[in-house]
C-alpha positions as a LaTeX table, in Angstrom:
\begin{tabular}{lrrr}
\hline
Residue & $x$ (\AA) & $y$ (\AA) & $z$ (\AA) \\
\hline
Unk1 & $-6.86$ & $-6.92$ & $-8.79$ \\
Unk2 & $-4.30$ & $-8.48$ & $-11.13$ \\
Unk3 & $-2.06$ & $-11.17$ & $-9.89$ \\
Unk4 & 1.93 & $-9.91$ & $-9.35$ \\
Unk5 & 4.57 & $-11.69$ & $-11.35$ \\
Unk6 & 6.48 & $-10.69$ & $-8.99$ \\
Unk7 & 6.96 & $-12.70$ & $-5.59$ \\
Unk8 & 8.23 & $-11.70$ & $-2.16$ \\
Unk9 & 8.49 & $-13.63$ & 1.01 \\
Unk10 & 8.45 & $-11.51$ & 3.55 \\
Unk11 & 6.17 & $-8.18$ & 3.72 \\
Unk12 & 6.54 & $-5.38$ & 6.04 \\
Unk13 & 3.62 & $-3.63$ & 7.53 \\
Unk14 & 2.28 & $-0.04$ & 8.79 \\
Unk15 & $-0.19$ & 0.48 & 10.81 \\
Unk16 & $-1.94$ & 3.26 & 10.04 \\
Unk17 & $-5.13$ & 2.47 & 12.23 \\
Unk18 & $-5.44$ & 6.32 & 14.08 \\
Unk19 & $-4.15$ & 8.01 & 11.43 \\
Unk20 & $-6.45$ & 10.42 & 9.98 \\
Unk21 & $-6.11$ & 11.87 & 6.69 \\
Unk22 & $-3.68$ & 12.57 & 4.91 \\
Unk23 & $-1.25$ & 10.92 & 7.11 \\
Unk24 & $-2.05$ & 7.54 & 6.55 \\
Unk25 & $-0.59$ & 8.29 & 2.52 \\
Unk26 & 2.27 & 10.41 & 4.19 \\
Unk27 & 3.47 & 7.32 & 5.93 \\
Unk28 & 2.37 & 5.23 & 3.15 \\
Unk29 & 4.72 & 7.15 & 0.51 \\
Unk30 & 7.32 & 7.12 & 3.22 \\
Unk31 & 6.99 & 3.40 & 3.50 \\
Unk32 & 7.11 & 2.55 & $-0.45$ \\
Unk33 & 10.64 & 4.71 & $-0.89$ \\
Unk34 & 12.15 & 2.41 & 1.31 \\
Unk35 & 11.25 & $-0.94$ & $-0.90$ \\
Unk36 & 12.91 & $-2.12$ & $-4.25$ \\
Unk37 & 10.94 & $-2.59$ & $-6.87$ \\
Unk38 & 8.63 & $-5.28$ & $-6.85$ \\
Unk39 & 8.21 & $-5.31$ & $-3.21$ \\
Unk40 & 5.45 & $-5.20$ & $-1.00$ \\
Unk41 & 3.87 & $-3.53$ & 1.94 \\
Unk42 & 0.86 & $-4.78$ & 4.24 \\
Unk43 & $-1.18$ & $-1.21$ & 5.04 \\
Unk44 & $-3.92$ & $-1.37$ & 8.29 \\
Unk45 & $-6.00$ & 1.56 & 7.97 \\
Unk46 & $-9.09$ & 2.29 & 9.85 \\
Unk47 & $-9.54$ & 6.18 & 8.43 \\
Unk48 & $-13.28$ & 5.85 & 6.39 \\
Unk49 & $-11.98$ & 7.60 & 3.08 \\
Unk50 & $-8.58$ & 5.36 & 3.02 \\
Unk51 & $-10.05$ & 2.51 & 1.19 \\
Unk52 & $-11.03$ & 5.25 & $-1.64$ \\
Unk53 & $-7.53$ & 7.39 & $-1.53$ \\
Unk54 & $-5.77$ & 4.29 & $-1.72$ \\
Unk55 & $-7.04$ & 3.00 & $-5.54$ \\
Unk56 & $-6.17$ & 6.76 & $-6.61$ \\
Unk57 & $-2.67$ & 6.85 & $-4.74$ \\
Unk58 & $-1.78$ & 3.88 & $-6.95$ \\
Unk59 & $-3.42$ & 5.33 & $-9.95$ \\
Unk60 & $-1.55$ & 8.17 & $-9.57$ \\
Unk61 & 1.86 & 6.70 & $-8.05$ \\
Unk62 & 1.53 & 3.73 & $-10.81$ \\
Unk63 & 2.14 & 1.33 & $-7.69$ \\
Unk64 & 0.06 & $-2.07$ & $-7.47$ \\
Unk65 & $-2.77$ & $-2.54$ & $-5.57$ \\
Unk66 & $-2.34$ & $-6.08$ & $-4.91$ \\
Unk67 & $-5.65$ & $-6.33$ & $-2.42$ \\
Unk68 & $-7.87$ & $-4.58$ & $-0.18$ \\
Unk69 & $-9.98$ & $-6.15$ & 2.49 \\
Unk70 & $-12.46$ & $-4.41$ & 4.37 \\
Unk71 & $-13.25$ & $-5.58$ & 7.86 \\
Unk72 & $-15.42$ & $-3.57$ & 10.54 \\
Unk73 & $-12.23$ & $-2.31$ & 11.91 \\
Unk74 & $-11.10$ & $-0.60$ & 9.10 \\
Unk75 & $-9.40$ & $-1.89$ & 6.11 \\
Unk76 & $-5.95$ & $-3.77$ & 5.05 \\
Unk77 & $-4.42$ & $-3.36$ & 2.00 \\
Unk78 & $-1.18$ & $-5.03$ & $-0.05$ \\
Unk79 & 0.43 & $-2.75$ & $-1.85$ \\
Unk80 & 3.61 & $-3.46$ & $-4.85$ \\
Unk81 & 6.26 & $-0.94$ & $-5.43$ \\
Unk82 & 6.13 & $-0.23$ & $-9.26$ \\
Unk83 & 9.32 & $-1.19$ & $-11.29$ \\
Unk84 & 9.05 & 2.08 & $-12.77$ \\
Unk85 & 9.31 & 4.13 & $-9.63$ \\
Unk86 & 12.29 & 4.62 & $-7.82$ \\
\hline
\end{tabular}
């Protein structure tokens, strides 16, 4: 993961722990419209393919992934609005 050179204070989060697919990337795009760029989201997921859709959504969206941390539970992710996207 690269380090962001840009810095927020205060991060919202979704729990997405229940969610099955595709939801979990539903609610995530839903989430990530509401930021500014440079912002960034705290994700809890506990579907087993998230952790693998995840790294593609942000291929694909060009949104960071700033981390991903996989527990037993599931997994938790930070993710950083792109300056590009809108």
């Amino acid at each position: 993961m690269q380090r962001s050179d840009c810095i927020n204070e205060k991060l919202p989060v979704l729990d997405a722990r229940g969610m099955v697919c595709p939801l979990p990337l539903i609610r995530l795009q839903e989430s990530v419209q509401q930021l500014k760029a440079c912002e960034r989201l705290i994700v809890y997921a506990d579907d087993p393919g998230f952790s693998d859709d995840i790294e593609d959504w942000c291929l694909a969206t060009g949104h960071r992934l700033c981390s991903l941390s996989k527990q037993d539970a599931g997994v938790s992710v930070v993710i950083e609005k792109s300056v590009h996207r809108q």
